[in-house]
PDB file of C-alpha atoms in Angstrom:
ATOM      1  CA  LYS A  13      -2.283 -53.771  17.061  1.00 53.00           C
ATOM      2  CA  GLY A  14      -2.666 -52.522  13.726  1.00 62.00           C
ATOM      3  CA  ILE A  15      -1.112 -52.461  10.736  1.00 71.00           C
ATOM      4  CA  PRO A  16       0.764 -48.865   9.885  1.00 74.00           C
ATOM      5  CA  VAL A  17      -0.697 -47.729   6.254  1.00 75.00           C
ATOM      6  CA  GLY A  18       0.532 -44.302   5.835  1.00 78.00           C
ATOM      7  CA  ALA A  19       1.362 -41.287   7.608  1.00 80.00           C
ATOM      8  CA  VAL A  20      -0.695 -37.797   8.246  1.00 79.00           C
ATOM      9  CA  SER A  21       0.719 -34.027   8.853  1.00 83.00           C
ATOM     10  CA  SER A  22      -1.081 -31.018   9.461  1.00 85.00           C
ATOM     11  CA  ALA A  23       0.019 -27.278   9.804  1.00 88.00           C
ATOM     12  CA  MET A  24      -1.563 -23.829  10.280  1.00 91.00           C
ATOM     13  CA  THR A  25       0.181 -20.344   9.781  1.00 94.00           C
ATOM     14  CA  ARG A  26      -0.676 -16.715   9.928  1.00 94.00           C
ATOM     15  CA  ILE A  27      -0.113 -14.793   6.277  1.00 94.00           C
ATOM     16  CA  LYS A  28      -0.995 -11.546   5.183  1.00 93.00           C
ATOM     17  CA  ASP A  29      -2.250 -10.871   2.003  1.00 90.00           C
ATOM     18  CA  GLU A  30      -1.542  -7.704  -0.785  1.00 88.00           C
ATOM     19  CA  ASN A  31      -3.687  -5.397   1.382  1.00 89.00           C
ATOM     20  CA  GLY A  32      -2.260  -6.302   4.760  1.00 91.00           C
ATOM     21  CA  LYS A  33      -5.302  -8.651   6.275  1.00 93.00           C
ATOM     22  CA  SER A  34      -4.121 -11.467   7.882  1.00 95.00           C
ATOM     23  CA  TRP A  35      -5.289 -14.927   7.206  1.00 96.00           C
ATOM     24  CA  TYR A  36      -4.913 -18.505   8.545  1.00 96.00           C
ATOM     25  CA  TYR A  37      -3.461 -21.021   6.067  1.00 96.00           C
ATOM     26  CA  ILE A  38      -4.068 -24.811   6.996  1.00 94.00           C
ATOM     27  CA  ARG A  39      -2.509 -27.289   5.210  1.00 92.00           C
ATOM     28  CA  ALA A  40      -3.496 -31.408   5.571  1.00 91.00           C
ATOM     29  CA  GLU A  41      -1.209 -34.390   3.614  1.00 89.00           C
ATOM     30  CA  SER A  42      -1.798 -37.795   4.048  1.00 86.00           C
ATOM     31  CA  HIS A  43       0.130 -40.401   2.571  1.00 85.00           C
ATOM     32  CA  SER A  44       0.172 -44.227   2.179  1.00 84.00           C
ATOM     33  CA  ASN A  45       3.325 -46.350   2.979  1.00 84.00           C
ATOM     34  CA  ARG A  46       4.956 -48.323   0.886  1.00 85.00           C
ATOM     35  CA  PHE A  47       2.487 -51.631   2.504  1.00 82.00           C
ATOM     36  CA  LEU A  48      -0.626 -49.616   1.381  1.00 80.00           C
ATOM     37  CA  SER A  49       0.353 -47.914  -1.838  1.00 85.00           C
ATOM     38  CA  ALA A  50       1.130 -51.258  -3.477  1.00 86.00           C
ATOM     39  CA  PHE A  51      -2.713 -51.880  -4.300  1.00 85.00           C
ATOM     40  CA  TYR A  52      -4.439 -48.768  -3.075  1.00 84.00           C
ATOM     41  CA  LYS A  53      -2.375 -45.427  -3.083  1.00 87.00           C
ATOM     42  CA  ILE A  54      -3.279 -42.842  -1.043  1.00 85.00           C
ATOM     43  CA  GLU A  55      -1.913 -39.375  -1.847  1.00 89.00           C
ATOM     44  CA  ASP A  56      -4.378 -36.189  -0.492  1.00 90.00           C
ATOM     45  CA  VAL A  57      -3.296 -32.612   0.209  1.00 93.00           C
ATOM     46  CA  LEU A  58      -5.715 -30.370   1.701  1.00 93.00           C
ATOM     47  CA  GLU A  59      -5.468 -26.623   2.033  1.00 96.00           C
ATOM     48  CA  VAL A  60      -8.063 -23.506   3.370  1.00 96.00           C
ATOM     49  CA  LEU A  61      -7.615 -19.806   3.764  1.00 97.00           C
ATOM     50  CA  VAL A  62      -9.387 -19.224   6.699  1.00 97.00           C
ATOM     51  CA  ASP A  63     -10.847 -15.370   8.428  1.00 97.00           C
ATOM     52  CA  THR A  64      -8.576 -14.652  11.554  1.00 96.00           C
ATOM     53  CA  GLU A  65     -11.993 -12.459  12.787  1.00 94.00           C
ATOM     54  CA  THR A  66     -14.895 -15.033  11.629  1.00 95.00           C
ATOM     55  CA  LEU A  67     -12.456 -17.662  11.741  1.00 96.00           C
ATOM     56  CA  LEU A  68     -14.822 -18.920   7.777  1.00 97.00           C
ATOM     57  CA  PRO A  69     -13.179 -20.111   4.932  1.00 97.00           C
ATOM     58  CA  ALA A  70     -12.538 -18.201   2.059  1.00 97.00           C
ATOM     59  CA  LYS A  71     -11.239 -20.633  -0.160  1.00 97.00           C
ATOM     60  CA  TYR A  72     -10.777 -24.637  -0.003  1.00 96.00           C
ATOM     61  CA  THR A  73      -8.444 -26.970  -2.077  1.00 96.00           C
ATOM     62  CA  GLN A  74      -8.430 -30.722  -2.218  1.00 94.00           C
ATOM     63  CA  ASN A  75      -6.023 -32.718  -4.213  1.00 93.00           C
ATOM     64  CA  MET A  76      -7.011 -36.113  -3.984  1.00 88.00           C
ATOM     65  CA  ARG A  77      -5.765 -39.555  -5.023  1.00 88.00           C
ATOM     66  CA  HIS A  78      -7.501 -42.583  -3.930  1.00 85.00           C
ATOM     67  CA  GLY A  79      -6.508 -45.736  -6.003  1.00 86.00           C
ATOM     68  CA  LYS A  80      -7.308 -44.741  -9.705  1.00 87.00           C
ATOM     69  CA  TYR A  81     -10.085 -42.286  -8.303  1.00 86.00           C
ATOM     70  CA  ARG A  82      -8.736 -38.694  -8.573  1.00 89.00           C
ATOM     71  CA  ALA A  83     -10.011 -34.954  -7.747  1.00 88.00           C
ATOM     72  CA  HIS A  84      -8.239 -31.964  -7.784  1.00 93.00           C
ATOM     73  CA  GLU A  85     -10.874 -28.980  -6.874  1.00 94.00           C
ATOM     74  CA  ILE A  86     -11.387 -25.215  -5.383  1.00 96.00           C
ATOM     75  CA  VAL A  87     -13.923 -23.892  -3.597  1.00 96.00           C
ATOM     76  CA  THR A  88     -14.386 -20.602  -2.983  1.00 97.00           C
ATOM     77  CA  TYR A  89     -16.831 -19.036  -0.156  1.00 97.00           C
ATOM     78  CA  ASP A  90     -19.283 -16.337  -0.450  1.00 97.00           C
ATOM     79  CA  HIS A  91     -20.383 -16.130   3.308  1.00 97.00           C
ATOM     80  CA  ALA A  92     -22.402 -12.842   2.580  1.00 97.00           C
ATOM     81  CA  ASN A  93     -24.870 -13.872   0.030  1.00 97.00           C
ATOM     82  CA  CYS A  94     -24.813 -17.654   1.485  1.00 96.00           C
ATOM     83  CA  LYS A  95     -23.131 -19.200  -1.881  1.00 96.00           C
ATOM     84  CA  ALA A  96     -19.617 -21.140  -2.898  1.00 96.00           C
ATOM     85  CA  THR A  97     -18.263 -21.638  -6.317  1.00 96.00           C
ATOM     86  CA  TYR A  98     -16.979 -24.897  -6.873  1.00 94.00           C
ATOM     87  CA  LYS A  99     -14.478 -25.726  -9.833  1.00 94.00           C
ATOM     88  CA  SER A 100     -12.764 -29.285 -10.946  1.00 92.00           C
ATOM     89  CA  LEU A 101      -9.283 -28.902 -12.094  1.00 91.00           C
ATOM     90  CA  THR A 102      -9.673 -32.074 -13.300  1.00 88.00           C
ATOM     91  CA  ASN A 103     -12.648 -31.927 -16.129  1.00 90.00           C
ATOM     92  CA  ASN A 104     -12.892 -27.725 -15.816  1.00 90.00           C
ATOM     93  CA  SER A 105     -16.343 -28.054 -14.340  1.00 92.00           C
ATOM     94  CA  GLU A 106     -17.703 -25.275 -12.590  1.00 94.00           C
ATOM     95  CA  LYS A 107     -20.951 -24.528 -10.553  1.00 94.00           C
ATOM     96  CA  THR A 108     -21.588 -22.017  -7.763  1.00 95.00           C
ATOM     97  CA  PHE A 109     -24.731 -23.145  -5.254  1.00 92.00           C
ATOM     98  CA  ASP A 110     -26.342 -22.072  -1.671  1.00 93.00           C
ATOM     99  CA  ILE A 111     -24.461 -22.511   1.162  1.00 94.00           C
ATOM    100  CA  GLU A 112     -25.838 -22.231   4.881  1.00 94.00           C
ATOM    101  CA  PRO A 113     -24.738 -19.502   6.892  1.00 95.00           C
ATOM    102  CA  GLN A 114     -21.664 -20.487   8.940  1.00 95.00           C
ATOM    103  CA  SER A 115     -20.598 -22.606   6.833  1.00 96.00           C
ATOM    104  CA  ARG A 116     -17.337 -24.717   6.488  1.00 96.00           C
ATOM    105  CA  ASP A 117     -14.924 -27.123   5.082  1.00 95.00           C
ATOM    106  CA  GLY A 118     -14.553 -30.395   6.994  1.00 91.00           C
ATOM    107  CA  LEU A 119     -10.743 -29.076   7.712  1.00 92.00           C
ATOM    108  CA  SER A 120     -11.246 -25.711   8.947  1.00 95.00           C
ATOM    109  CA  ALA A 121     -14.785 -26.997  10.794  1.00 95.00           C
ATOM    110  CA  LEU A 122     -12.014 -28.911  12.730  1.00 92.00           C
ATOM    111  CA  TYR A 123      -9.873 -25.878  14.127  1.00 93.00           C
ATOM    112  CA  PHE A 124     -13.137 -24.125  14.825  1.00 95.00           C
ATOM    113  CA  TYR A 125     -14.483 -26.393  16.962  1.00 95.00           C
ATOM    114  CA  ARG A 126     -10.804 -26.591  18.742  1.00 94.00           C
ATOM    115  CA  THR A 127     -11.508 -22.930  19.443  1.00 94.00           C
ATOM    116  CA  GLN A 128     -15.137 -23.384  21.237  1.00 95.00           C
ATOM    117  CA  ASP A 129     -15.985 -23.389  24.533  1.00 94.00           C
ATOM    118  CA  ILE A 130     -16.396 -27.762  25.219  1.00 95.00           C
ATOM    119  CA  LYS A 131     -18.135 -28.794  27.658  1.00 95.00           C
ATOM    120  CA  ILE A 132     -18.996 -32.486  28.482  1.00 97.00           C
ATOM    121  CA  GLY A 133     -22.496 -34.098  27.577  1.00 96.00           C
ATOM    122  CA  GLU A 134     -23.272 -30.778  25.495  1.00 96.00           C
ATOM    123  CA  SER A 135     -23.042 -30.955  21.545  1.00 96.00           C
ATOM    124  CA  ILE A 136     -21.436 -28.102  19.186  1.00 96.00           C
ATOM    125  CA  THR A 137     -23.457 -27.907  15.863  1.00 96.00           C
ATOM    126  CA  ILE A 138     -21.396 -26.724  12.455  1.00 96.00           C
ATOM    127  CA  PRO A 139     -22.616 -26.629   8.902  1.00 96.00           C
ATOM    128  CA  VAL A 140     -20.267 -28.180   6.997  1.00 95.00           C
ATOM    129  CA  ASN A 141     -19.927 -27.880   3.076  1.00 91.00           C
ATOM    130  CA  LEU A 142     -18.355 -31.304   1.558  1.00 86.00           C
ATOM    131  CA  ASP A 143     -18.088 -32.613  -1.994  1.00 80.00           C
ATOM    132  CA  GLU A 144     -20.507 -30.110  -2.830  1.00 82.00           C
ATOM    133  CA  LYS A 145     -23.684 -31.015  -0.025  1.00 87.00           C
ATOM    134  CA  SER A 146     -24.584 -29.411   2.844  1.00 90.00           C
ATOM    135  CA  TYR A 147     -24.256 -31.390   5.551  1.00 93.00           C
ATOM    136  CA  THR A 148     -24.660 -30.570   9.655  1.00 94.00           C
ATOM    137  CA  ILE A 149     -22.334 -32.105  11.949  1.00 95.00           C
ATOM    138  CA  GLN A 150     -22.652 -32.597  15.590  1.00 95.00           C
ATOM    139  CA  VAL A 151     -19.664 -32.874  17.785  1.00 96.00           C
ATOM    140  CA  LYS A 152     -20.749 -34.354  20.965  1.00 96.00           C
ATOM    141  CA  ALA A 153     -18.514 -34.264  24.206  1.00 97.00           C
ATOM    142  CA  ILE A 154     -18.891 -37.714  25.301  1.00 97.00           C
ATOM    143  CA  ASN A 155     -16.697 -37.691  28.767  1.00 97.00           C
ATOM    144  CA  TYR A 156     -13.024 -37.562  29.718  1.00 97.00           C
ATOM    145  CA  GLN A 157     -10.647 -40.582  28.731  1.00 97.00           C
ATOM    146  CA  LEU A 158      -7.112 -41.292  29.546  1.00 97.00           C
ATOM    147  CA  ILE A 159      -5.623 -43.332  26.241  1.00 93.00           C
ATOM    148  CA  GLN A 160      -1.914 -44.294  25.780  1.00 90.00           C
ATOM    149  CA  ILE A 161      -0.397 -43.537  22.887  1.00 86.00           C
ATOM    150  CA  PRO A 162       2.763 -45.712  21.541  1.00 80.00           C
ATOM    151  CA  HIS A 163       6.175 -44.267  22.484  1.00 80.00           C
ATOM    152  CA  ARG A 164       4.409 -41.200  23.594  1.00 85.00           C
ATOM    153  CA  GLY A 165       2.719 -42.277  26.814  1.00 90.00           C
ATOM    154  CA  LYS A 166      -0.745 -41.173  28.479  1.00 93.00           C
ATOM    155  CA  PHE A 167      -2.507 -38.171  27.734  1.00 93.00           C
ATOM    156  CA  GLN A 168      -5.881 -36.870  29.872  1.00 95.00           C
ATOM    157  CA  THR A 169      -8.678 -36.397  26.737  1.00 96.00           C
ATOM    158  CA  ILE A 170     -11.512 -35.402  25.443  1.00 97.00           C
ATOM    159  CA  PHE A 171     -13.363 -38.069  23.847  1.00 97.00           C
ATOM    160  CA  LEU A 172     -15.626 -36.914  20.937  1.00 96.00           C
ATOM    161  CA  SER A 173     -18.474 -38.302  18.883  1.00 92.00           C
ATOM    162  CA  PRO A 174     -19.064 -36.409  16.135  1.00 93.00           C
ATOM    163  CA  SER A 175     -22.389 -37.426  13.685  1.00 92.00           C
ATOM    164  CA  ALA A 176     -23.788 -35.852  10.239  1.00 92.00           C
ATOM    165  CA  ARG A 177     -27.335 -35.101   8.507  1.00 92.00           C
ATOM    166  CA  PHE A 178     -27.972 -34.436   5.565  1.00 91.00           C
ATOM    167  CA  LYS A 179     -30.938 -32.880   4.773  1.00 88.00           C
ATOM    168  CA  GLY A 180     -32.256 -33.573   8.194  1.00 87.00           C
ATOM    169  CA  GLU A 181     -31.648 -37.302   8.035  1.00 90.00           C
ATOM    170  CA  PRO A 182     -28.262 -39.084  10.036  1.00 89.00           C
ATOM    171  CA  VAL A 183     -25.823 -40.143   7.691  1.00 88.00           C
ATOM    172  CA  LYS A 184     -25.453 -44.131   8.590  1.00 79.00           C
ATOM    173  CA  LYS A 185     -22.286 -44.524   6.062  1.00 76.00           C
ATOM    174  CA  GLY A 186     -19.115 -44.644   8.152  1.00 70.00           C
ATOM    175  CA  SER A 187     -18.565 -42.794  11.385  1.00 80.00           C
ATOM    176  CA  VAL A 188     -15.217 -41.123  13.155  1.00 88.00           C
ATOM    177  CA  ASP A 189     -14.238 -41.147  16.814  1.00 92.00           C
ATOM    178  CA  LEU A 190     -12.121 -38.290  17.973  1.00 94.00           C
ATOM    179  CA  TRP A 191      -9.945 -37.690  21.070  1.00 95.00           C
ATOM    180  CA  ILE A 192      -8.535 -34.008  21.668  1.00 95.00           C
ATOM    181  CA  SER A 193      -6.050 -33.063  24.964  1.00 94.00           C
ATOM    182  CA  LEU A 194      -7.391 -31.702  27.837  1.00 93.00           C
ATOM    183  CA  ASP A 195      -5.243 -28.631  27.521  1.00 91.00           C
ATOM    184  CA  GLN A 196      -6.186 -25.691  25.477  1.00 89.00           C
ATOM    185  CA  LYS A 197      -4.535 -26.475  22.335  1.00 90.00           C
ATOM    186  CA  ARG A 198      -7.244 -28.985  22.146  1.00 93.00           C
ATOM    187  CA  THR A 199      -4.697 -31.021  20.192  1.00 91.00           C
ATOM    188  CA  PRO A 200      -6.269 -34.089  18.141  1.00 91.00           C
ATOM    189  CA  LEU A 201      -4.689 -37.408  19.683  1.00 91.00           C
ATOM    190  CA  MET A 202      -6.423 -39.807  18.093  1.00 89.00           C
ATOM    191  CA  MET A 203      -8.729 -41.094  15.500  1.00 88.00           C
ATOM    192  CA  LYS A 204     -10.938 -43.936  14.521  1.00 87.00           C
ATOM    193  CA  MET A 205     -12.288 -44.052  11.356  1.00 81.00           C
ATOM    194  CA  LYS A 206     -14.999 -47.040  10.663  1.00 75.00           C
ATOM    195  CA  THR A 207     -15.129 -47.571   6.710  1.00 63.00           C
ATOM    196  CA  PRO A 208     -17.298 -50.525   4.731  1.00 56.00           C
ATOM    197  CA  VAL A 209     -14.022 -52.219   4.714  1.00 55.00           C
ATOM    198  CA  GLY A 210     -12.916 -51.957   8.109  1.00 62.00           C
ATOM    199  CA  SER A 211     -11.393 -50.012  11.154  1.00 69.00           C
ATOM    200  CA  VAL A 212      -8.112 -47.316  10.536  1.00 74.00           C
ATOM    201  CA  TYR A 213      -6.679 -45.255  13.282  1.00 74.00           C
ATOM    202  CA  ALA A 214      -4.705 -42.477  13.296  1.00 82.00           C
ATOM    203  CA  VAL A 215      -2.553 -41.287  16.628  1.00 82.00           C
ATOM    204  CA  LEU A 216      -0.430 -38.574  17.075  1.00 80.00           C
ATOM    205  CA  VAL A 217       3.713 -38.811  16.999  1.00 76.00           C
ATOM    206  CA  LYS A 218       5.066 -35.884  17.090  1.00 71.00           C
ATOM    207  CA  SER A 219       3.610 -31.935  17.416  1.00 71.00           C
ATOM    208  CA  GLU A 220       6.029 -29.240  16.513  1.00 67.00           C
ATOM    209  CA  GLN A 221       5.076 -25.275  17.795  1.00 65.00           C
ATOM    210  CA  LYS A 222       6.923 -22.430  15.415  1.00 56.00           C
TER     211      LYS A 222
END
């Protein structure tokens, strides 16, 4: 058994702008509990606006606090010209940089993957922009697994093993394993992250559909 250290929540809603165009608005939050906050407080709010037709992000915002580290940033995407503009609300810096075609932020990339035709033994490659850098994320569906979630029971899942490359070279810092539901919703049920200080597990406590 592990030690509970916090909670993560995410939601997606469909909205329309003043011109009547439809967007998916995705918001994810993570907060450390009282135990972890006593020595390392975590408060993350991630938001992204996604085109409902292309599933490409138009605007990504992250407001993060990890211990003493702070970051409040906005990235706007110009997919037609393969450009993105980064602006820091912490120090007011701004820059425009090149991105790969069909690039996504990390949050919308997960939602995009869940819409794909997932087949065991095959990989799906997604260009992802993180921290002003372009990565290639390869998500491989390893096998089907039956997992047990405390207080919720057993679930049939697809076990995924994502890997990242930067400028063609494997990124070896940390790793993520992900289990998603076998039904059409492809709901993320459990995640394991290996970090330099140990392993962190996240499990789905409840889900709601409105």
